[in-house]
Tab-separated table of C-alpha atoms in Angstrom:
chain	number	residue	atom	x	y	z
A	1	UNK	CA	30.403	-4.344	-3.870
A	2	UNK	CA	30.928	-1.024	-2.616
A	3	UNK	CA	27.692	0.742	-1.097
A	4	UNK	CA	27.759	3.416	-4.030
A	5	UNK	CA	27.579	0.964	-6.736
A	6	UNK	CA	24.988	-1.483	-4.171
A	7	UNK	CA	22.497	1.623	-4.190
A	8	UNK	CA	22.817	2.797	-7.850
A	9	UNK	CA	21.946	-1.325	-8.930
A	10	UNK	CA	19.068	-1.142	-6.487
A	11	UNK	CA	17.653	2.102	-7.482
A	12	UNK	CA	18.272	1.405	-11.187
A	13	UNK	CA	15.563	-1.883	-10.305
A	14	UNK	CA	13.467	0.367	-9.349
A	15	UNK	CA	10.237	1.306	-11.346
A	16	UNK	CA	10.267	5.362	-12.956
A	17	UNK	CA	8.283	7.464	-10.864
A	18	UNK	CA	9.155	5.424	-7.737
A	19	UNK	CA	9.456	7.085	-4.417
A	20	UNK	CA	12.005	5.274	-1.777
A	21	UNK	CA	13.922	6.007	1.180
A	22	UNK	CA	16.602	4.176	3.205
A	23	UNK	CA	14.727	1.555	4.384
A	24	UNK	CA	13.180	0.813	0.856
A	25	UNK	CA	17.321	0.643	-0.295
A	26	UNK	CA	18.136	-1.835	2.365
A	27	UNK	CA	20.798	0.552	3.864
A	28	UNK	CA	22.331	-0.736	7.202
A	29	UNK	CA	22.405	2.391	9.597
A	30	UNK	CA	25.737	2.001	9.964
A	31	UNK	CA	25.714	2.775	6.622
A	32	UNK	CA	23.736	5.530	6.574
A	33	UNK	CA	26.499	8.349	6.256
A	34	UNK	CA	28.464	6.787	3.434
A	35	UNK	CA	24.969	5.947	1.410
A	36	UNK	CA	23.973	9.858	2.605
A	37	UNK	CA	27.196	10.573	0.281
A	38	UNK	CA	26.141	8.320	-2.615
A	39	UNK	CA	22.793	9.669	-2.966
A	40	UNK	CA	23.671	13.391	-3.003
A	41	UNK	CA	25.939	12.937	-6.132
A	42	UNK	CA	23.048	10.499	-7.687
A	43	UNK	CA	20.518	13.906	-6.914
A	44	UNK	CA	23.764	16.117	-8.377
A	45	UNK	CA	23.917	13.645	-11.593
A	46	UNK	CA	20.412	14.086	-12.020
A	47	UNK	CA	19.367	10.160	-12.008
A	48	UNK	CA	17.380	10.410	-9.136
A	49	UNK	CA	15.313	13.684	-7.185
A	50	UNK	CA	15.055	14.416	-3.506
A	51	UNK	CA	11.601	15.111	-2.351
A	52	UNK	CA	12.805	15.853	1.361
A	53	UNK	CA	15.232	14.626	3.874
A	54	UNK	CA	15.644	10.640	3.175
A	55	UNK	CA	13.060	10.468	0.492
A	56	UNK	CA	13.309	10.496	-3.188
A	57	UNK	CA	12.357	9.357	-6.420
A	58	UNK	CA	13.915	7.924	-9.675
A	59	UNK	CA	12.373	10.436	-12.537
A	60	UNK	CA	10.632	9.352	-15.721
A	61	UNK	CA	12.110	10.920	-18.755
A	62	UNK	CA	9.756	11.587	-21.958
A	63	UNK	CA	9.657	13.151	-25.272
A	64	UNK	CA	7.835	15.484	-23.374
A	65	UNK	CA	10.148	16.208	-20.335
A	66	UNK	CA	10.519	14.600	-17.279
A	67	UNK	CA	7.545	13.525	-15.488
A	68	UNK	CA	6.807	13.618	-11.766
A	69	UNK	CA	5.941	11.027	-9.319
A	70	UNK	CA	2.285	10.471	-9.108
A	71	UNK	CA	0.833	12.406	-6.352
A	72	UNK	CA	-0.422	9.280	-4.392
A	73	UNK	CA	3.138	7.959	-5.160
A	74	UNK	CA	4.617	11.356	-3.451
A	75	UNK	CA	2.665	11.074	-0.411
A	76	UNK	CA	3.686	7.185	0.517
A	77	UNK	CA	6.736	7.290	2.017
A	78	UNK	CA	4.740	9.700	4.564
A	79	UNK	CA	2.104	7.556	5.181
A	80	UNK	CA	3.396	4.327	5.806
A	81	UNK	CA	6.283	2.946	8.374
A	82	UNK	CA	7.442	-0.308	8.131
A	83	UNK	CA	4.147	-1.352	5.663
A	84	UNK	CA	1.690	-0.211	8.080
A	85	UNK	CA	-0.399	2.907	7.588
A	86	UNK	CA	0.788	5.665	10.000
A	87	UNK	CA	-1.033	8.722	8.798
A	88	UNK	CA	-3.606	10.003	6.431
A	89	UNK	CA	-4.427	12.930	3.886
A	90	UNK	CA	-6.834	15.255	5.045
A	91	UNK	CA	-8.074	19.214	5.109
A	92	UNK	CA	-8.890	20.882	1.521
A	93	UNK	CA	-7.001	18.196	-1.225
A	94	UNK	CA	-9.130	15.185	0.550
A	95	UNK	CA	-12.358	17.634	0.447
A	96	UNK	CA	-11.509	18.170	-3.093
A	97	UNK	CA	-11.659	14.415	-3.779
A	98	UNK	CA	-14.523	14.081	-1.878
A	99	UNK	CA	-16.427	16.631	-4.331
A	100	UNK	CA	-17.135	19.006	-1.288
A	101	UNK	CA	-15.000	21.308	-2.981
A	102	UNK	CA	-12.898	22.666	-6.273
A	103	UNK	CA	-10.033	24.517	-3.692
A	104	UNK	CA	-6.810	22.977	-4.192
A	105	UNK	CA	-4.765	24.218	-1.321
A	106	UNK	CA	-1.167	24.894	-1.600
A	107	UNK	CA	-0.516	22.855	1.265
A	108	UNK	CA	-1.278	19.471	2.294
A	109	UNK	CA	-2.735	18.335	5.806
A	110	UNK	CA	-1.553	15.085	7.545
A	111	UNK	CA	-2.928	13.640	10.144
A	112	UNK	CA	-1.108	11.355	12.406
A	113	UNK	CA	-1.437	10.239	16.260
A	114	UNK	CA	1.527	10.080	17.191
A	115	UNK	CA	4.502	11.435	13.949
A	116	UNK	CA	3.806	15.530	13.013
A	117	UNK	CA	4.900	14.911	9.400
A	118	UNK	CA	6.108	18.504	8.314
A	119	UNK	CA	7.399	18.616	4.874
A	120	UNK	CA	8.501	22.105	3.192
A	121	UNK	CA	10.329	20.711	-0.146
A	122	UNK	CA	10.508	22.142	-3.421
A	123	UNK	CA	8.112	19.254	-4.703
A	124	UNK	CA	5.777	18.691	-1.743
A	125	UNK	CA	4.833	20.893	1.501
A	126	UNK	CA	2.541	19.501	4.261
A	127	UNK	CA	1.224	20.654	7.245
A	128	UNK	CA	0.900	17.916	10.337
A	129	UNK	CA	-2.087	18.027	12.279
A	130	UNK	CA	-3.219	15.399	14.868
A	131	UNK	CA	-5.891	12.385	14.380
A	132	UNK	CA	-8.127	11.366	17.103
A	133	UNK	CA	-6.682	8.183	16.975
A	134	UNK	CA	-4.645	5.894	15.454
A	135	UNK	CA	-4.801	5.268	11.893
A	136	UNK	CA	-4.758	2.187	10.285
A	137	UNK	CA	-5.727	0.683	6.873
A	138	UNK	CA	-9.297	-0.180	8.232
A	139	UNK	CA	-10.097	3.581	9.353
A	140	UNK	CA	-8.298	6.073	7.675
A	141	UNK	CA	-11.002	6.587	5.327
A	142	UNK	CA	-13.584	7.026	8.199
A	143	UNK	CA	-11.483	9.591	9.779
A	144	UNK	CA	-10.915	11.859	6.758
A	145	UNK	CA	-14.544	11.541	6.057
A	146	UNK	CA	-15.231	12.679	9.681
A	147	UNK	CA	-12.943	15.432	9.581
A	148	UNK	CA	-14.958	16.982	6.787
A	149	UNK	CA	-18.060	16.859	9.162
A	150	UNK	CA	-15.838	18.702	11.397
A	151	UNK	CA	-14.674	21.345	9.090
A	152	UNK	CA	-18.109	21.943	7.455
A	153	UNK	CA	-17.965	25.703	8.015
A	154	UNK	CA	-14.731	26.628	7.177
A	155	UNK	CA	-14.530	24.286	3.915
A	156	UNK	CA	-13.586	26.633	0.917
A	157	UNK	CA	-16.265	27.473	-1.776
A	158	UNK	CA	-18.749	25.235	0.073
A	159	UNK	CA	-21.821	26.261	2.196
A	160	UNK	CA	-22.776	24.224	4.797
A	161	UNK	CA	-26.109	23.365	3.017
A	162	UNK	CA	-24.111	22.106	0.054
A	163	UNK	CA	-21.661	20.086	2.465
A	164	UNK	CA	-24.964	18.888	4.187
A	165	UNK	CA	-26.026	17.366	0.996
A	166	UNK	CA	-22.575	15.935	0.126
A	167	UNK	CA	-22.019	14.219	2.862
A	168	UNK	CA	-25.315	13.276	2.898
A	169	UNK	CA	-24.514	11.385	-0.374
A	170	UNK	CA	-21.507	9.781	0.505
A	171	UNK	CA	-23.229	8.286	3.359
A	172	UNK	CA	-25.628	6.741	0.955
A	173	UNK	CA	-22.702	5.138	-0.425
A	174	UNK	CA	-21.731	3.059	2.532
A	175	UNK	CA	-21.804	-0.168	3.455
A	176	UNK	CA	-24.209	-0.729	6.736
A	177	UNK	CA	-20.526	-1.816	8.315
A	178	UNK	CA	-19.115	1.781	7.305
A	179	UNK	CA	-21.982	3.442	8.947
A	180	UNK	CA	-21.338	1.647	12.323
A	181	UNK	CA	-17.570	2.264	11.938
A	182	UNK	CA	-18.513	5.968	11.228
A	183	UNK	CA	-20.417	6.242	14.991
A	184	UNK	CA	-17.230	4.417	16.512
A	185	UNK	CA	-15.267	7.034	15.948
A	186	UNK	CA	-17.376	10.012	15.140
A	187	UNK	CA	-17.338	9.012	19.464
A	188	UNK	CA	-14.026	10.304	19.299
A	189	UNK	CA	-14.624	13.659	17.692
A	190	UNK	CA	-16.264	16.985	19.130
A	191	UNK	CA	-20.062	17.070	20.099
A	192	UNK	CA	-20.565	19.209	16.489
A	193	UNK	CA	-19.275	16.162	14.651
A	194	UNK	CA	-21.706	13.447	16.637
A	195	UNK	CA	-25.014	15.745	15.753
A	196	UNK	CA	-24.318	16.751	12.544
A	197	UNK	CA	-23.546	12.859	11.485
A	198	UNK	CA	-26.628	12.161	13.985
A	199	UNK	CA	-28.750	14.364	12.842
A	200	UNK	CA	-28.046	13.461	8.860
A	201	UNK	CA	-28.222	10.056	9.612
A	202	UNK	CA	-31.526	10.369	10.604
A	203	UNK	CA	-32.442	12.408	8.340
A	204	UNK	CA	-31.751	9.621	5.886
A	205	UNK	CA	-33.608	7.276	7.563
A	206	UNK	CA	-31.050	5.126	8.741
A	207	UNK	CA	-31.998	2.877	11.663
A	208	UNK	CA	-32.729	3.917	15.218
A	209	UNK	CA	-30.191	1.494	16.455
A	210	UNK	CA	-27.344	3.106	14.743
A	211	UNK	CA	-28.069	6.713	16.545
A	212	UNK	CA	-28.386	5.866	20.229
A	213	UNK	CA	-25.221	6.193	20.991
A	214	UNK	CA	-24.610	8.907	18.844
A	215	UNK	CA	-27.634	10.454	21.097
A	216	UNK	CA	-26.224	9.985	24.106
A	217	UNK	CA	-23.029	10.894	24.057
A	218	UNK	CA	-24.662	15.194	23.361
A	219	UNK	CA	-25.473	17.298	26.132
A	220	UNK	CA	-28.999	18.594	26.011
A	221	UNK	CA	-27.927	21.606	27.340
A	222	UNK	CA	-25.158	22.391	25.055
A	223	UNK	CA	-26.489	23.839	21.485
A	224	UNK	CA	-24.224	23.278	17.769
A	225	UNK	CA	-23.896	26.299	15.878
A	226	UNK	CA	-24.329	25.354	12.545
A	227	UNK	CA	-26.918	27.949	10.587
A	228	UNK	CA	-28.884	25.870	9.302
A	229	UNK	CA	-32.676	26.044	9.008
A	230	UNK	CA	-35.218	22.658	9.315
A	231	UNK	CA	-35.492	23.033	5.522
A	232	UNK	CA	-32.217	22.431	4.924
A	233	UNK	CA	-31.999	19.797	7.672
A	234	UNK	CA	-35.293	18.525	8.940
A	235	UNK	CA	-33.702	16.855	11.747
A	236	UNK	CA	-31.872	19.367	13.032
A	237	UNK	CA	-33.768	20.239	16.504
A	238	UNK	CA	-33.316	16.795	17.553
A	239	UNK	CA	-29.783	17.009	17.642
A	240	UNK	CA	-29.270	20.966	19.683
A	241	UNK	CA	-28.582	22.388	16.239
A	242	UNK	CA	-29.550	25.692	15.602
């Protein structure tokens, strides 16, 4: 079987709406040149779209058009190397999910340790910026989470009382294990991020245990410009936030 014809019966497997690459085809790298070839006339036929170098997807035709990959679906191939999570969505379109704000931006953030995933397609465009450590399956939630306590004051359409009161519930909504994960890394983030999740913590009466570390990982002598008043956040003081 030639490769042409190997990669049109594997793609025509594939599910509509279906993002793959090479690796996802099974392609050799030998290979890679002559399937390079095979896919550009499948893009020029129209049977499948490229989303950016290596990646594409096999489009979903309706009465109503063609449909495109769901946005999730877009993102994989980015996120993921060899089935293990590599990066993670964050900035405004995670904010957005996380109700902090209604801003859809027309870029997306990644965040990765090590890979700066820069896409500028016609479908998709991201931005890379890096994590403060590595992502996995386990954590990638944490870390987006954290970097909204990070960007609090530069979050679109949101003050930072109403992003005090967001986050605030969302951290209602964790598991006791989530919370502890949450000071792991918030360890790893700037002195801001460690008394702002302090200092709401508290404020929500979580335990003492939980915030020690938290606690001692600020400098008394260093102050976190936030704006906020002790009505707003009763805690505040005890964490150098003015």
């Amino acid at each position: 079987m030639t490769i042409t014809s190997n990669i049109y019966k594997k793609i025509n497997q594939l599910p509509n709406g279906k993002t793959f690459g090479y690796a996802d085809l099974h392609i050799a790298k030998n290979d890679y040149s002559a399937a390079a070839k095979a896919l550009s006339r499948l893009v020029e036929k129209n049977f499948i779209k490229k989303i950016s170098k290596g990646i594409f997807y096999k489009p979903e035709q309706t009465s109503f058009g063609e449909l495109m990959p769901d946005y999730q679906e877009l993102l994989r191939p980015y996120l993921f190397k060899n089935g293990k999570r590599i990066a993670y969505e964050t900035g405004t379109s995670l904010y957005n999910r996380l109700g902090l704000t209604s801003q859809i931006p027309f870029r997306i953030k990644i965040a990765s340790i090590h890979k700066r995933i820069n896409i500028d397609g016609k479908i998709l465009k991201t931005q890379a910026v890096k994590s403060y450590t590595k992502v996995t399956n386990s954590n990638y939630q944490i870390l987006g989470l954290l970097d909204a306590f990070k960007d609090i004051k530069h979050i679109p359409d949101c003050s930072i009382t109403q992003g005090i009161h967001r986050l605030s519930a969302i951290i209602n909504e964790l598991t006791h294990q989530q919370q502890k994960d949450l000071i792991k890394y918030a360890l790893l983030y700037p002195p801001r991020v460690r008394a702002l999740l302090g200092a709401i913590l508290e404020n929500e009466n979580k335990e003492v245990t939980l915030l020690i570390k938290l606690k001692e990982s600020l400098n008394p002598l260093t102050t976190i410009q936030l704006g906020v008043t002790k009505t707003e956040l009763p805690t505040k003081n005890n964490w150098y936030i003015k």
